């Protein structure tokens, strides 16, 4: 009886109607849109120094995303990242140069030379991938360290390809009839040189590289890579081909490094062997530790920190205590930068295991900073 009365009472109540709820975009959408507009407009206002510093940070971020896929997501230590940057940089020069400087050059279209240089970096990584698929930890780190010594020997001695100690000039990129050199192109009464033109190329490459890596990490390959990192034997038991995934991510990381090397060559406008040494590989490891292992955003943040710090110290060395030009009694800006981000690495390991991006993740209430890739 009570059930019948209850049904009658509820039958008299008006039924809820379906209403369309309009959801406003999240605040982060507006922030990202504002950042995009700001980045697109910076070449109209910034000096050449700041644009080049930003370009160096973009190139470093592309390379850092690559090594974060290998080391942060898969747990494979690599000390040879600088070798693949050199392959990309010098490969572009060989493919794009016309040989008028007496060095080997194929004279291909520069856009094709850039694509082939990235492909050659991937091939170089593929040749080493059988070793990368079977070694792990410190053993892989020592094996990849040999790539640096081999690369330095080739860069200094294969003079027909690399120009030897003095390096070689980098042909400017030409795309859609626009040449990215120092010849000025006036846009909205603002003269655009090589730095201003390359700014948009760097933004496009960084965006494409970040989105692709984020898709990899958020999909099934990313879950497989994390499983290999966390427990290799358990990953194999559940059906993950461990050796194949390790080899594949090593090739992908090498291609990211090759792309970063091409962009660096275009920014420097000259490649020299000394730049692609062991110090550069250590810089990239510092980037991903400071920014956050296994996170695309962490790779970008760490790359900006490590690449911009020495340039800022050099620019403001006159106003900073204890920092001065080499040979003047103080600490050189490059040395001071390494001291600072060396301390940052120690601080990140001790107090911020998730890197700098973990701070933002905690403020958003996320337990794992690696979720935001």
GROMACS .gro file of C-alpha atoms in nm:
model
  373
    1UNK     CA    1   0.000   0.000   0.000
    2UNK     CA    2   0.279   0.240   0.089
    3UNK     CA    3   0.445   0.167  -0.244
    4UNK     CA    4   0.127   0.263  -0.431
    5UNK     CA    5   0.096   0.590  -0.236
    6UNK     CA    6   0.461   0.670  -0.308
    7UNK     CA    7   0.409   0.616  -0.680
    8UNK     CA    8   0.106   0.844  -0.677
    9UNK     CA    9   0.301   1.117  -0.497
   10UNK     CA   10   0.590   1.101  -0.740
   11UNK     CA   11   0.352   1.082  -1.035
   12UNK     CA   12   0.217   1.424  -0.942
   13UNK     CA   13   0.560   1.584  -0.941
   14UNK     CA   14   0.680   1.749  -1.262
   15UNK     CA   15   0.934   1.548  -1.448
   16UNK     CA   16   1.275   1.704  -1.496
   17UNK     CA   17   1.322   1.838  -1.845
   18UNK     CA   18   1.638   1.790  -2.052
   19UNK     CA   19   1.822   2.118  -2.083
   20UNK     CA   20   2.126   2.185  -2.293
   21UNK     CA   21   2.414   2.295  -2.076
   22UNK     CA   22   2.662   2.531  -2.238
   23UNK     CA   23   3.009   2.476  -2.099
   24UNK     CA   24   3.253   2.757  -2.121
   25UNK     CA   25   3.608   2.669  -2.229
   26UNK     CA   26   3.848   2.598  -1.948
   27UNK     CA   27   4.073   2.883  -1.841
   28UNK     CA   28   4.376   2.698  -1.971
   29UNK     CA   29   4.242   2.733  -2.324
   30UNK     CA   30   4.257   3.111  -2.292
   31UNK     CA   31   4.605   3.094  -2.144
   32UNK     CA   32   4.730   2.875  -2.428
   33UNK     CA   33   4.570   3.103  -2.686
   34UNK     CA   34   4.732   3.408  -2.526
   35UNK     CA   35   5.071   3.234  -2.521
   36UNK     CA   36   5.032   3.139  -2.888
   37UNK     CA   37   4.954   3.498  -2.986
   38UNK     CA   38   5.248   3.621  -2.778
   39UNK     CA   39   5.493   3.376  -2.936
   40UNK     CA   40   5.374   3.465  -3.286
   41UNK     CA   41   5.416   3.836  -3.220
   42UNK     CA   42   5.756   3.832  -3.049
   43UNK     CA   43   5.965   3.869  -3.370
   44UNK     CA   44   5.802   4.208  -3.426
   45UNK     CA   45   5.929   4.345  -3.095
   46UNK     CA   46   6.234   4.154  -2.967
   47UNK     CA   47   6.597   4.219  -3.051
   48UNK     CA   48   6.806   3.967  -3.240
   49UNK     CA   49   6.979   3.844  -2.922
   50UNK     CA   50   6.652   3.741  -2.758
   51UNK     CA   51   6.523   3.579  -3.075
   52UNK     CA   52   6.839   3.371  -3.111
   53UNK     CA   53   6.819   3.274  -2.745
   54UNK     CA   54   6.461   3.160  -2.801
   55UNK     CA   55   6.564   2.966  -3.111
   56UNK     CA   56   6.837   2.787  -2.917
   57UNK     CA   57   6.577   2.697  -2.655
   58UNK     CA   58   6.343   2.559  -2.925
   59UNK     CA   59   6.616   2.345  -3.079
   60UNK     CA   60   6.717   2.222  -2.733
   61UNK     CA   61   6.354   2.142  -2.652
   62UNK     CA   62   6.317   1.926  -2.964
   63UNK     CA   63   6.629   1.730  -2.874
   64UNK     CA   64   6.521   1.705  -2.510
   65UNK     CA   65   6.182   1.560  -2.609
   66UNK     CA   66   6.368   1.291  -2.800
   67UNK     CA   67   6.594   1.188  -2.515
   68UNK     CA   68   6.302   1.207  -2.271
   69UNK     CA   69   6.121   0.946  -2.478
   70UNK     CA   70   6.427   0.724  -2.442
   71UNK     CA   71   6.542   0.796  -2.088
   72UNK     CA   72   6.235   0.938  -1.914
   73UNK     CA   73   5.965   0.715  -2.062
   74UNK     CA   74   6.162   0.396  -2.128
   75UNK     CA   75   6.439   0.418  -1.867
   76UNK     CA   76   6.721   0.379  -2.121
   77UNK     CA   77   7.028   0.589  -2.037
   78UNK     CA   78   7.195   0.744  -2.341
   79UNK     CA   79   7.516   0.947  -2.338
   80UNK     CA   80   7.541   0.973  -2.716
   81UNK     CA   81   7.264   1.221  -2.794
   82UNK     CA   82   7.515   1.479  -2.919
   83UNK     CA   83   7.634   1.231  -3.183
   84UNK     CA   84   7.292   1.224  -3.348
   85UNK     CA   85   7.266   1.603  -3.333
   86UNK     CA   86   7.595   1.616  -3.522
   87UNK     CA   87   7.463   1.367  -3.779
   88UNK     CA   88   7.162   1.590  -3.839
   89UNK     CA   89   7.361   1.914  -3.859
   90UNK     CA   90   7.639   1.788  -4.086
   91UNK     CA   91   7.400   1.572  -4.287
   92UNK     CA   92   7.202   1.881  -4.376
   93UNK     CA   93   7.520   2.060  -4.484
   94UNK     CA   94   7.630   1.771  -4.707
   95UNK     CA   95   7.289   1.732  -4.871
   96UNK     CA   96   7.221   2.105  -4.918
   97UNK     CA   97   7.566   2.246  -5.007
   98UNK     CA   98   7.659   2.281  -5.374
   99UNK     CA   99   8.030   2.206  -5.325
  100UNK     CA  100   8.148   2.556  -5.420
  101UNK     CA  101   8.352   2.576  -5.097
  102UNK     CA  102   8.558   2.271  -5.193
  103UNK     CA  103   8.372   2.041  -4.954
  104UNK     CA  104   8.137   1.758  -5.040
  105UNK     CA  105   7.789   1.877  -5.129
  106UNK     CA  106   7.501   1.726  -5.323
  107UNK     CA  107   7.318   2.051  -5.395
  108UNK     CA  108   6.971   1.918  -5.310
  109UNK     CA  109   6.678   2.149  -5.226
  110UNK     CA  110   6.727   2.261  -4.869
  111UNK     CA  111   6.387   2.138  -4.748
  112UNK     CA  112   6.467   1.794  -4.888
  113UNK     CA  113   6.815   1.810  -4.734
  114UNK     CA  114   6.658   1.875  -4.392
  115UNK     CA  115   6.423   1.577  -4.429
  116UNK     CA  116   6.706   1.349  -4.544
  117UNK     CA  117   6.929   1.465  -4.258
  118UNK     CA  118   6.663   1.364  -4.006
  119UNK     CA  119   6.627   1.033  -4.190
  120UNK     CA  120   7.002   0.970  -4.181
  121UNK     CA  121   6.998   1.034  -3.805
  122UNK     CA  122   6.726   0.771  -3.776
  123UNK     CA  123   6.932   0.530  -3.986
  124UNK     CA  124   7.232   0.589  -3.760
  125UNK     CA  125   7.010   0.517  -3.461
  126UNK     CA  126   6.879   0.207  -3.637
  127UNK     CA  127   7.231   0.075  -3.688
  128UNK     CA  128   7.290   0.109  -3.315
  129UNK     CA  129   6.940  -0.007  -3.214
  130UNK     CA  130   7.025  -0.381  -3.188
  131UNK     CA  131   7.268  -0.287  -2.911
  132UNK     CA  132   7.015  -0.048  -2.756
  133UNK     CA  133   6.751  -0.323  -2.762
  134UNK     CA  134   6.964  -0.559  -2.553
  135UNK     CA  135   7.148  -0.329  -2.314
  136UNK     CA  136   7.004  -0.120  -2.035
  137UNK     CA  137   7.109   0.118  -1.762
  138UNK     CA  138   7.475   0.201  -1.721
  139UNK     CA  139   7.575  -0.057  -1.983
  140UNK     CA  140   7.381   0.128  -2.253
  141UNK     CA  141   7.517   0.460  -2.126
  142UNK     CA  142   7.876   0.340  -2.164
  143UNK     CA  143   7.802   0.194  -2.507
  144UNK     CA  144   7.648   0.519  -2.632
  145UNK     CA  145   7.940   0.712  -2.486
  146UNK     CA  146   8.155   0.542  -2.750
  147UNK     CA  147   7.945   0.716  -3.016
  148UNK     CA  148   8.071   1.053  -2.893
  149UNK     CA  149   8.437   0.952  -2.934
  150UNK     CA  150   8.372   0.798  -3.274
  151UNK     CA  151   8.179   1.104  -3.384
  152UNK     CA  152   8.449   1.346  -3.268
  153UNK     CA  153   8.714   1.149  -3.454
  154UNK     CA  154   8.510   1.155  -3.775
  155UNK     CA  155   8.422   1.524  -3.744
  156UNK     CA  156   8.783   1.629  -3.703
  157UNK     CA  157   8.932   1.398  -3.966
  158UNK     CA  158   8.674   1.362  -4.244
  159UNK     CA  159   8.759   1.708  -4.375
  160UNK     CA  160   8.589   1.664  -4.711
  161UNK     CA  161   8.258   1.614  -4.533
  162UNK     CA  162   8.289   1.823  -4.218
  163UNK     CA  163   8.556   2.082  -4.291
  164UNK     CA  164   8.769   1.954  -4.004
  165UNK     CA  165   8.843   2.171  -3.703
  166UNK     CA  166   8.706   2.490  -3.862
  167UNK     CA  167   8.374   2.331  -3.955
  168UNK     CA  168   8.172   2.434  -4.258
  169UNK     CA  169   7.914   2.693  -4.357
  170UNK     CA  170   7.546   2.603  -4.343
  171UNK     CA  171   7.334   2.674  -4.652
  172UNK     CA  172   7.025   2.879  -4.561
  173UNK     CA  173   6.689   2.709  -4.572
  174UNK     CA  174   6.464   2.792  -4.869
  175UNK     CA  175   6.096   2.711  -4.848
  176UNK     CA  176   5.804   2.826  -5.064
  177UNK     CA  177   6.022   3.085  -5.234
  178UNK     CA  178   6.139   3.236  -4.905
  179UNK     CA  179   6.505   3.213  -4.809
  180UNK     CA  180   6.579   3.213  -4.437
  181UNK     CA  181   6.901   3.415  -4.451
  182UNK     CA  182   7.012   3.760  -4.332
  183UNK     CA  183   6.864   3.940  -4.631
  184UNK     CA  184   6.589   4.153  -4.485
  185UNK     CA  185   6.225   4.100  -4.568
  186UNK     CA  186   6.002   4.388  -4.452
  187UNK     CA  187   5.671   4.282  -4.295
  188UNK     CA  188   5.449   4.550  -4.135
  189UNK     CA  189   5.742   4.795  -4.147
  190UNK     CA  190   5.952   4.549  -3.945
  191UNK     CA  191   6.272   4.414  -4.109
  192UNK     CA  192   6.284   4.036  -4.083
  193UNK     CA  193   6.631   3.878  -4.086
  194UNK     CA  194   6.728   3.515  -4.045
  195UNK     CA  195   6.639   3.503  -3.674
  196UNK     CA  196   6.291   3.645  -3.728
  197UNK     CA  197   6.219   3.408  -4.018
  198UNK     CA  198   6.355   3.101  -3.842
  199UNK     CA  199   6.148   3.182  -3.534
  200UNK     CA  200   5.833   3.055  -3.700
  201UNK     CA  201   6.009   2.750  -3.841
  202UNK     CA  202   6.131   2.665  -3.490
  203UNK     CA  203   5.783   2.713  -3.342
  204UNK     CA  204   5.626   2.487  -3.605
  205UNK     CA  205   5.886   2.212  -3.560
  206UNK     CA  206   5.864   2.226  -3.180
  207UNK     CA  207   5.484   2.213  -3.187
  208UNK     CA  208   5.480   1.918  -3.428
  209UNK     CA  209   5.746   1.731  -3.228
  210UNK     CA  210   5.571   1.793  -2.896
  211UNK     CA  211   5.229   1.685  -3.024
  212UNK     CA  212   5.367   1.370  -3.182
  213UNK     CA  213   5.558   1.273  -2.865
  214UNK     CA  214   5.252   1.346  -2.653
  215UNK     CA  215   5.043   1.119  -2.874
  216UNK     CA  216   5.301   0.844  -2.843
  217UNK     CA  217   5.316   0.869  -2.465
  218UNK     CA  218   4.939   0.881  -2.419
  219UNK     CA  219   4.871   0.586  -2.648
  220UNK     CA  220   4.947   0.217  -2.629
  221UNK     CA  221   5.317   0.265  -2.720
  222UNK     CA  222   5.357   0.499  -2.425
  223UNK     CA  223   5.203   0.250  -2.185
  224UNK     CA  224   5.431  -0.020  -2.320
  225UNK     CA  225   5.736   0.204  -2.279
  226UNK     CA  226   5.641   0.286  -1.920
  227UNK     CA  227   5.589  -0.082  -1.847
  228UNK     CA  228   5.939  -0.156  -1.976
  229UNK     CA  229   6.079   0.122  -1.760
  230UNK     CA  230   5.897   0.012  -1.444
  231UNK     CA  231   5.944  -0.364  -1.476
  232UNK     CA  232   6.109  -0.511  -1.782
  233UNK     CA  233   6.040  -0.876  -1.699
  234UNK     CA  234   5.673  -0.816  -1.618
  235UNK     CA  235   5.634  -0.622  -1.945
  236UNK     CA  236   5.772  -0.918  -2.137
  237UNK     CA  237   5.542  -1.157  -1.955
  238UNK     CA  238   5.230  -0.964  -2.055
  239UNK     CA  239   5.337  -0.969  -2.420
  240UNK     CA  240   5.534  -0.647  -2.473
  241UNK     CA  241   5.825  -0.707  -2.717
  242UNK     CA  242   6.085  -0.540  -2.498
  243UNK     CA  243   6.382  -0.548  -2.737
  244UNK     CA  244   6.174  -0.423  -3.029
  245UNK     CA  245   6.029  -0.131  -2.833
  246UNK     CA  246   6.369  -0.035  -2.696
  247UNK     CA  247   6.518  -0.037  -3.045
  248UNK     CA  248   6.225   0.155  -3.190
  249UNK     CA  249   6.230   0.432  -2.930
  250UNK     CA  250   6.607   0.463  -2.976
  251UNK     CA  251   6.552   0.529  -3.348
  252UNK     CA  252   6.277   0.780  -3.272
  253UNK     CA  253   6.498   0.958  -3.019
  254UNK     CA  254   6.778   0.973  -3.278
  255UNK     CA  255   6.545   1.136  -3.531
  256UNK     CA  256   6.442   1.400  -3.278
  257UNK     CA  257   6.811   1.469  -3.216
  258UNK     CA  258   6.875   1.493  -3.590
  259UNK     CA  259   6.593   1.747  -3.627
  260UNK     CA  260   6.736   1.950  -3.340
  261UNK     CA  261   7.078   1.935  -3.508
  262UNK     CA  262   6.936   2.069  -3.836
  263UNK     CA  263   6.770   2.360  -3.656
  264UNK     CA  264   7.087   2.435  -3.459
  265UNK     CA  265   7.290   2.440  -3.781
  266UNK     CA  266   7.047   2.686  -3.938
  267UNK     CA  267   7.067   2.909  -3.629
  268UNK     CA  268   7.448   2.900  -3.598
  269UNK     CA  269   7.498   2.927  -3.977
  270UNK     CA  270   7.821   2.733  -3.922
  271UNK     CA  271   7.888   2.390  -3.774
  272UNK     CA  272   8.200   2.316  -3.567
  273UNK     CA  273   8.297   1.977  -3.417
  274UNK     CA  274   8.372   2.111  -3.069
  275UNK     CA  275   8.007   2.186  -3.004
  276UNK     CA  276   7.896   1.823  -3.043
  277UNK     CA  277   8.093   1.674  -2.755
  278UNK     CA  278   8.019   1.497  -2.431
  279UNK     CA  279   7.924   1.825  -2.262
  280UNK     CA  280   7.626   1.865  -2.494
  281UNK     CA  281   7.501   1.514  -2.408
  282UNK     CA  282   7.529   1.592  -2.038
  283UNK     CA  283   7.335   1.914  -2.094
  284UNK     CA  284   7.048   1.716  -2.242
  285UNK     CA  285   7.041   1.477  -1.948
  286UNK     CA  286   7.031   1.778  -1.717
  287UNK     CA  287   6.739   1.922  -1.914
  288UNK     CA  288   6.511   1.624  -1.865
  289UNK     CA  289   6.604   1.576  -1.499
  290UNK     CA  290   6.540   1.942  -1.415
  291UNK     CA  291   6.224   1.967  -1.624
  292UNK     CA  292   6.072   1.629  -1.544
  293UNK     CA  293   6.139   1.276  -1.664
  294UNK     CA  294   5.880   1.122  -1.892
  295UNK     CA  295   5.700   1.450  -1.961
  296UNK     CA  296   5.697   1.647  -2.286
  297UNK     CA  297   5.628   1.967  -2.095
  298UNK     CA  298   5.916   1.884  -1.862
  299UNK     CA  299   6.153   1.844  -2.156
  300UNK     CA  300   6.054   2.186  -2.290
  301UNK     CA  301   6.085   2.358  -1.951
  302UNK     CA  302   6.420   2.193  -1.874
  303UNK     CA  303   6.556   2.278  -2.219
  304UNK     CA  304   6.458   2.642  -2.176
  305UNK     CA  305   6.625   2.655  -1.834
  306UNK     CA  306   6.953   2.492  -1.937
  307UNK     CA  307   6.990   2.660  -2.277
  308UNK     CA  308   6.888   3.013  -2.174
  309UNK     CA  309   7.083   3.031  -1.848
  310UNK     CA  310   7.435   3.068  -1.997
  311UNK     CA  311   7.313   3.320  -2.252
  312UNK     CA  312   7.144   3.532  -1.987
  313UNK     CA  313   7.453   3.520  -1.766
  314UNK     CA  314   7.668   3.626  -2.061
  315UNK     CA  315   7.431   3.909  -2.152
  316UNK     CA  316   7.414   4.045  -1.798
  317UNK     CA  317   7.766   3.953  -1.683
  318UNK     CA  318   7.854   4.318  -1.620
  319UNK     CA  319   7.574   4.356  -1.368
  320UNK     CA  320   7.621   4.023  -1.186
  321UNK     CA  321   7.866   3.967  -0.899
  322UNK     CA  322   8.150   3.714  -0.947
  323UNK     CA  323   8.054   3.666  -1.314
  324UNK     CA  324   8.286   3.818  -1.574
  325UNK     CA  325   8.452   3.749  -1.905
  326UNK     CA  326   8.708   3.462  -1.915
  327UNK     CA  327   9.054   3.567  -1.797
  328UNK     CA  328   8.937   3.868  -1.596
  329UNK     CA  329   8.946   3.704  -1.254
  330UNK     CA  330   8.581   3.608  -1.215
  331UNK     CA  331   8.375   3.307  -1.311
  332UNK     CA  332   8.303   3.277  -1.682
  333UNK     CA  333   7.931   3.288  -1.768
  334UNK     CA  334   7.940   2.937  -1.914
  335UNK     CA  335   8.102   2.794  -1.601
  336UNK     CA  336   7.860   2.980  -1.375
  337UNK     CA  337   7.568   2.841  -1.573
  338UNK     CA  338   7.694   2.485  -1.529
  339UNK     CA  339   7.738   2.537  -1.157
  340UNK     CA  340   7.382   2.665  -1.130
  341UNK     CA  341   7.207   2.397  -1.329
  342UNK     CA  342   7.430   2.134  -1.168
  343UNK     CA  343   7.290   2.253  -0.837
  344UNK     CA  344   6.944   2.247  -0.994
  345UNK     CA  345   6.991   1.881  -1.088
  346UNK     CA  346   7.082   1.794  -0.729
  347UNK     CA  347   6.787   1.994  -0.597
  348UNK     CA  348   6.549   1.827  -0.843
  349UNK     CA  349   6.667   1.479  -0.748
  350UNK     CA  350   6.641   1.549  -0.374
  351UNK     CA  351   6.330   1.767  -0.349
  352UNK     CA  352   6.147   1.752  -0.684
  353UNK     CA  353   6.173   1.399  -0.826
  354UNK     CA  354   5.915   1.495  -1.088
  355UNK     CA  355   6.110   1.801  -1.200
  356UNK     CA  356   5.984   2.156  -1.236
  357UNK     CA  357   5.660   2.045  -1.399
  358UNK     CA  358   5.567   1.859  -1.081
  359UNK     CA  359   5.518   2.197  -0.911
  360UNK     CA  360   5.250   2.296  -1.160
  361UNK     CA  361   5.098   1.948  -1.145
  362UNK     CA  362   5.064   1.969  -0.768
  363UNK     CA  363   4.894   2.307  -0.792
  364UNK     CA  364   4.640   2.154  -1.031
  365UNK     CA  365   4.589   1.865  -0.789
  366UNK     CA  366   4.738   1.596  -1.014
  367UNK     CA  367   4.922   1.316  -0.836
  368UNK     CA  368   5.164   1.238  -1.118
  369UNK     CA  369   5.329   1.514  -1.326
  370UNK     CA  370   5.399   1.261  -1.599
  371UNK     CA  371   5.028   1.249  -1.676
  372UNK     CA  372   5.048   1.591  -1.840
  373UNK     CA  373   5.253   1.508  -2.146
   0.00000   0.00000   0.00000
